[in-house]
mmCIF file of C-alpha atoms in Angstrom:
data_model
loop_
_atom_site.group_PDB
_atom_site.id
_atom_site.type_symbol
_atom_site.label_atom_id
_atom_site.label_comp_id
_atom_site.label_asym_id
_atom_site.label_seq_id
_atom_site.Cartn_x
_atom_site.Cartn_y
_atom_site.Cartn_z
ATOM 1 C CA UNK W 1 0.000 0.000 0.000
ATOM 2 C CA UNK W 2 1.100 3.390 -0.325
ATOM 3 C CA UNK W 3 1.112 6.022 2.256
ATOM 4 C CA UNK W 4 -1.723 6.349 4.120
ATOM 5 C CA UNK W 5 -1.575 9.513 5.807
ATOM 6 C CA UNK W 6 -3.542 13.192 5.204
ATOM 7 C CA UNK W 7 -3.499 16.485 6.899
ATOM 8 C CA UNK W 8 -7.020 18.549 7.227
ATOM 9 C CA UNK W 9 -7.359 21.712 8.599
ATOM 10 C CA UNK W 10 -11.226 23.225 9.741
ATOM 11 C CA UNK W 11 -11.412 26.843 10.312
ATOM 12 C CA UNK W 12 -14.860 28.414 11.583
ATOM 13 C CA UNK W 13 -15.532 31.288 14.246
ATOM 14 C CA UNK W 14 -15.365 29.163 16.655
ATOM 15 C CA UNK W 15 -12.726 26.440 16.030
ATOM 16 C CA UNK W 16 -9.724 26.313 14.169
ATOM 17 C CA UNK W 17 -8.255 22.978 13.986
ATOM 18 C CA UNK W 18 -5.363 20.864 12.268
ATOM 19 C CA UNK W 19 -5.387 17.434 12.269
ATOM 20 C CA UNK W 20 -2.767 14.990 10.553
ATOM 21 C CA UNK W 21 -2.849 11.348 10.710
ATOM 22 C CA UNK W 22 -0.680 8.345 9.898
ATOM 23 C CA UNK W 23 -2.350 5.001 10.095
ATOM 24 C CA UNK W 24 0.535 3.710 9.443
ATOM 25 C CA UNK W 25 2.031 4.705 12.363
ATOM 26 C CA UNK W 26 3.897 3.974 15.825
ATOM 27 C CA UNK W 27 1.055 4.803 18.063
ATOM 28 C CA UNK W 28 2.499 8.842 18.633
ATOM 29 C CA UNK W 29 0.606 11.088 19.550
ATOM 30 C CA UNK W 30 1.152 15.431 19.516
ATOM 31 C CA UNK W 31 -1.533 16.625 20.910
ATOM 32 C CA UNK W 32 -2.966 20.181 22.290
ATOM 33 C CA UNK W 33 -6.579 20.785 21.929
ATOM 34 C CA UNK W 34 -7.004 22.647 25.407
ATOM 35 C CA UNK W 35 -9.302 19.793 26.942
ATOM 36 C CA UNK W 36 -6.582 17.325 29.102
ATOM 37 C CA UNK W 37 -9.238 14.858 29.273
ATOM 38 C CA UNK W 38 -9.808 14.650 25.673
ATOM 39 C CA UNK W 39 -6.053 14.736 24.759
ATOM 40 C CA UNK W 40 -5.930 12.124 27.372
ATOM 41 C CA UNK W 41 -8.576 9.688 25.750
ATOM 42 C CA UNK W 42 -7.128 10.210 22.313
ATOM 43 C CA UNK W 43 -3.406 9.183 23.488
ATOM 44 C CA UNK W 44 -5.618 5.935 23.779
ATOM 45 C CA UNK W 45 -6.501 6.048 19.850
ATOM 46 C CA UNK W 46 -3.058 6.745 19.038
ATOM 47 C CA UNK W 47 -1.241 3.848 20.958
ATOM 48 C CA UNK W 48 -4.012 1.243 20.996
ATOM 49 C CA UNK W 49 -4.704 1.708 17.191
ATOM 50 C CA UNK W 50 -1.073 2.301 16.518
ATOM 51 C CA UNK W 51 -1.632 5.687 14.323
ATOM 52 C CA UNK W 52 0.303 8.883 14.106
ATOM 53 C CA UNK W 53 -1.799 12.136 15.352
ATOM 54 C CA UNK W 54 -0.549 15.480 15.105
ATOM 55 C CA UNK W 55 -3.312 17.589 16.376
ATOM 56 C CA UNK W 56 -3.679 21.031 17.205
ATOM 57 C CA UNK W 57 -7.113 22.672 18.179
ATOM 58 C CA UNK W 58 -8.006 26.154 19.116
ATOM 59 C CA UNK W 59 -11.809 26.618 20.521
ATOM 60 C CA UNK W 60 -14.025 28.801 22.044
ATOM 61 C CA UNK W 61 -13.439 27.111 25.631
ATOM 62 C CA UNK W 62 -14.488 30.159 27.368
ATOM 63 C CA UNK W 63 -17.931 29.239 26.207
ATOM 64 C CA UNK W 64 -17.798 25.144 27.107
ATOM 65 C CA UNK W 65 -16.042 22.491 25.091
ATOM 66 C CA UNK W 66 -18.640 21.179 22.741
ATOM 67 C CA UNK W 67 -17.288 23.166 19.291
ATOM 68 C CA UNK W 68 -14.300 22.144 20.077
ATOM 69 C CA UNK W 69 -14.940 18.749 21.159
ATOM 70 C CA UNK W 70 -17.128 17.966 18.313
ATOM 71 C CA UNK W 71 -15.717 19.568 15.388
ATOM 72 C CA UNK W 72 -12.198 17.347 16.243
ATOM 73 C CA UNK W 73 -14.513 14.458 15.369
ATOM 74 C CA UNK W 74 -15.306 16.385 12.429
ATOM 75 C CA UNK W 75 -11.926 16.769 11.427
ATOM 76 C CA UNK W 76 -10.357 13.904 12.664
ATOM 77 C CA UNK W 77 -13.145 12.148 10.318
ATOM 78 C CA UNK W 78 -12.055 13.946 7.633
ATOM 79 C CA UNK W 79 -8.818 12.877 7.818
ATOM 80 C CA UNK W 80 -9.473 9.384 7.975
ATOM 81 C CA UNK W 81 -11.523 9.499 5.424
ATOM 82 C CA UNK W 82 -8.686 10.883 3.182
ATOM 83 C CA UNK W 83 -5.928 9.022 4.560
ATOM 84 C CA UNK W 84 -8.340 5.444 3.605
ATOM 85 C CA UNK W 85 -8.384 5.917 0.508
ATOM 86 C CA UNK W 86 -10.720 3.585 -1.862
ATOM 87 C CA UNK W 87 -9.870 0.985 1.038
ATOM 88 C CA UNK W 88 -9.237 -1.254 -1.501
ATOM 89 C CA UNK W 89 -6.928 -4.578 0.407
ATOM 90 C CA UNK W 90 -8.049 -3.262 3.646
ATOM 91 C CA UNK W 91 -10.326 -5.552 6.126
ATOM 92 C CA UNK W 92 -12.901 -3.260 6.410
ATOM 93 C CA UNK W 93 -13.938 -4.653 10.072
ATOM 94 C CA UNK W 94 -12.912 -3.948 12.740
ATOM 95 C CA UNK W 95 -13.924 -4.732 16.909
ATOM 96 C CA UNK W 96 -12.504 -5.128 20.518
ATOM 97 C CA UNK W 97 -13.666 -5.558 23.823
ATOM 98 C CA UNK W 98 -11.508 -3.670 26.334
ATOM 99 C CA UNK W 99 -11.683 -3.792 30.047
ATOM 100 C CA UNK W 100 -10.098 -1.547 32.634
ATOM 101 C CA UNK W 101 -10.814 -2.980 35.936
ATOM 102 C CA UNK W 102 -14.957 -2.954 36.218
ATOM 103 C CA UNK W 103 -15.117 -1.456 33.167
ATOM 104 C CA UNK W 104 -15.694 -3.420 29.889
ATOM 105 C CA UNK W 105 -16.355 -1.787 26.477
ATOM 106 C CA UNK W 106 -17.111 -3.152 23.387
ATOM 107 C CA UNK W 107 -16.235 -1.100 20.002
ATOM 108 C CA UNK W 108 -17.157 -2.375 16.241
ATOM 109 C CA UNK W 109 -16.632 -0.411 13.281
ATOM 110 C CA UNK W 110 -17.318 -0.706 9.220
ATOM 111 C CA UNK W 111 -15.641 1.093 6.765
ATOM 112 C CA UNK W 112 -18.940 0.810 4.773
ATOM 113 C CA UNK W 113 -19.273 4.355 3.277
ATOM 114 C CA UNK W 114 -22.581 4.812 5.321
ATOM 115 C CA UNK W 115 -22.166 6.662 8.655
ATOM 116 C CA UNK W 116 -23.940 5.961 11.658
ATOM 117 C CA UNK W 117 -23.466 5.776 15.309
ATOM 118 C CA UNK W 118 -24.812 2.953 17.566
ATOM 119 C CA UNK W 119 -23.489 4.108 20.910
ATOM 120 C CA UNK W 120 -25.251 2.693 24.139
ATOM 121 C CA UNK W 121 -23.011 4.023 27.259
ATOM 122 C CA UNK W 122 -24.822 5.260 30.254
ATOM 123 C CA UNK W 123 -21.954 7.290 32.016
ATOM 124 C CA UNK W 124 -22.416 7.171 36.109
ATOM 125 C CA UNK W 125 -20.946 10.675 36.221
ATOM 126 C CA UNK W 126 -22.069 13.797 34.091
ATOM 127 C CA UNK W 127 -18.395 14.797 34.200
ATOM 128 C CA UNK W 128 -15.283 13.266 34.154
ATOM 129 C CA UNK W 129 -12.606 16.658 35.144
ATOM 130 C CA UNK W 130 -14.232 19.486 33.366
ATOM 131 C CA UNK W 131 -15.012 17.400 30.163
ATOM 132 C CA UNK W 132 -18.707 16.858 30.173
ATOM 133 C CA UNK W 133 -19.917 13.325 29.131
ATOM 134 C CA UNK W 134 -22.400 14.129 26.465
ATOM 135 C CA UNK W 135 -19.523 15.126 24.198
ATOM 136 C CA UNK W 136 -18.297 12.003 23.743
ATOM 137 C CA UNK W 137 -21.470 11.550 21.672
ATOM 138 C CA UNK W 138 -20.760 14.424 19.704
ATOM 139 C CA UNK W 139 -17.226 13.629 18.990
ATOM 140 C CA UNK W 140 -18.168 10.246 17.644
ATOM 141 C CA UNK W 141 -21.058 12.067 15.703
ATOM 142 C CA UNK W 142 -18.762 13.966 13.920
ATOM 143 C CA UNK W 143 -16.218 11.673 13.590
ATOM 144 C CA UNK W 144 -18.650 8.825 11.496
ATOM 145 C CA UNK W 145 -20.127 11.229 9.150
ATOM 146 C CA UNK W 146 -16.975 12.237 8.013
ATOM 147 C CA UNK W 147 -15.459 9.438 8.038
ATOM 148 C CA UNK W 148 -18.541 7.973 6.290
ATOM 149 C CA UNK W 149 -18.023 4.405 9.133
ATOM 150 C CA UNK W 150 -20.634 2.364 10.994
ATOM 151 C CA UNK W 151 -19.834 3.009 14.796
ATOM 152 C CA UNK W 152 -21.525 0.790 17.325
ATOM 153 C CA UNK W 153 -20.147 1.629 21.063
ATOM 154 C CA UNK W 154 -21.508 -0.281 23.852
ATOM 155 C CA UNK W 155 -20.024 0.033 27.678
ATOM 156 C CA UNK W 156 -20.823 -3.224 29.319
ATOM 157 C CA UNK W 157 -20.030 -2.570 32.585
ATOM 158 C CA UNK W 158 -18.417 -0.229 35.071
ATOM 159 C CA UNK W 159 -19.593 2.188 37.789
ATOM 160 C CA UNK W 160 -16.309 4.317 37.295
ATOM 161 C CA UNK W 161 -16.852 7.093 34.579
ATOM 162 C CA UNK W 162 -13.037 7.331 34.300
ATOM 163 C CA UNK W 163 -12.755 3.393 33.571
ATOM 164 C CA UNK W 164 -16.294 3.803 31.027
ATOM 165 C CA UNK W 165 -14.625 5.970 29.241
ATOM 166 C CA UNK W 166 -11.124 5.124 28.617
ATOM 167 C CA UNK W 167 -12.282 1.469 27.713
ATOM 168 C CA UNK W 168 -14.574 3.210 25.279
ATOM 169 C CA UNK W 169 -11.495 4.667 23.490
ATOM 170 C CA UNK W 170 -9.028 2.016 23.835
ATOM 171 C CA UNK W 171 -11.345 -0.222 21.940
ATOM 172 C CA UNK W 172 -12.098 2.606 19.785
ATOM 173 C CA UNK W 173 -8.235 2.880 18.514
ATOM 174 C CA UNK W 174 -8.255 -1.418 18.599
ATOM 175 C CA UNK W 175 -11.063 -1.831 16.248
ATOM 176 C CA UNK W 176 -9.586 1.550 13.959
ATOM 177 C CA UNK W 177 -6.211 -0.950 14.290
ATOM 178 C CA UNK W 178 -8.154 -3.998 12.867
ATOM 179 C CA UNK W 179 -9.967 -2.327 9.848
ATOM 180 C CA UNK W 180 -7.478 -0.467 8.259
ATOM 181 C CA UNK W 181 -4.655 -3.045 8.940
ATOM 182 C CA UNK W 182 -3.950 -4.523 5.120
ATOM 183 C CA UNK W 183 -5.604 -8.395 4.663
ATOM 184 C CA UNK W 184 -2.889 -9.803 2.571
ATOM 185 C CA UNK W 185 -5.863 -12.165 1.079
ATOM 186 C CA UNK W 186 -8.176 -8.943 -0.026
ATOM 187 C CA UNK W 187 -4.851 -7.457 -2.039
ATOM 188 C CA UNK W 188 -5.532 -5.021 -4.647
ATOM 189 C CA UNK W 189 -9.531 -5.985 -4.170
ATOM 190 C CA UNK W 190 -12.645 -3.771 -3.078
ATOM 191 C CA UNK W 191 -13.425 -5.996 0.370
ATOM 192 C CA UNK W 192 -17.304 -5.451 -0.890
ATOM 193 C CA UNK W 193 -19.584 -7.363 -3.485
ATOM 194 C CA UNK W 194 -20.826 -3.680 -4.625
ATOM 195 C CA UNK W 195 -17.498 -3.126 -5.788
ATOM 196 C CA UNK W 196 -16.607 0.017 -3.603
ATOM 197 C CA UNK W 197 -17.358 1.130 -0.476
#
């Protein structure tokens, strides 16, 4: 395969952000987005999915974290979505369970060319730091309609909001690992009866 890696930039009045990625990568991540928690979680998607992200994200935090929170999703969408390609030779699937102590999450994605988000997590806390749990929806939003993927996120267990959502994107950046990794069996061919994806 050819280098898989893109750089997209998303500029509005109340973001501007810069996201390049690698899925080729060594699991690095450069990140400063201005919510630790975030940059925290997606440290997970870097070394668990073994991907290169060099992200930089300027938002309007003084108002809350939700632009900036969900237009990286946008962006980070966008990239992958670039970065793919026509996914020909690629395995398309991708899942993993992940648990951190009582916490067990369960991530499954398709690189179908249809986005949509399945995501059934009931978070025991409404925060976790400042970082308010209903924009881990939103980021995930974003993220499949750009990057044009079925998402389907369930959190099995855990009473630890912490633990929900760090399994959450550990088996995010597993399953990412699993359906972009190249099936030496689909070489060269669309992994889809249709023909592309």
């Amino acid at each position: 395969m050819s280098a898989r890696i893109a750089t997209v930039s998303r500029d509005t009045n109340e973001t501007q952000i810069k996201v390049s990625v690698n899925l080729d990568g060594e699991g690095r991540l450069s990140c400063q987005t201005g919510v630790p928690f975030l940059d925290h979680m997606l440290d997970q998607v870097a070394r668990h999915g073994m991907i290169d992200l060099d992200i930089n994200a300027t938002g309007d935090l003084h108002i809350d974290d939700h632009h900036t929170v969900e237009d990286l999703g946008i962006t980070l969408g966008q990239a992958f979505f670039e970065a793919i390609g026509d996914k020909r030779g690629i395995y398309r699937y991708g899942h993993a369970y992940v648990p951190l102590d009582e916490a067990l999450s369960r991530v499954v994605i398709d690189f179908s060319g249809r986005p949509g988000l399945y995501m059934n997590v009931e978070f025991t806390r409404d925060t976790i730091g400042s970082l308010d749990t209903q924009l881990f929806w939103e980021f995930f939003q974003g993220f499949v309609n750009h990057a044009r993927v079925s998402l389907h996120i369930d959190n099995l267990k855990g009473f630890n909001a912490h633990h929900q959502a760090e399994t959450i994107f550990k088996a995010f950046g597993r399953a990412l690992r699993m359906a972009v990794a190249e099936d030496p069996r689909m070489a060269g061919q669309m992994p889809s009866t249709k023909g592309s994806l």
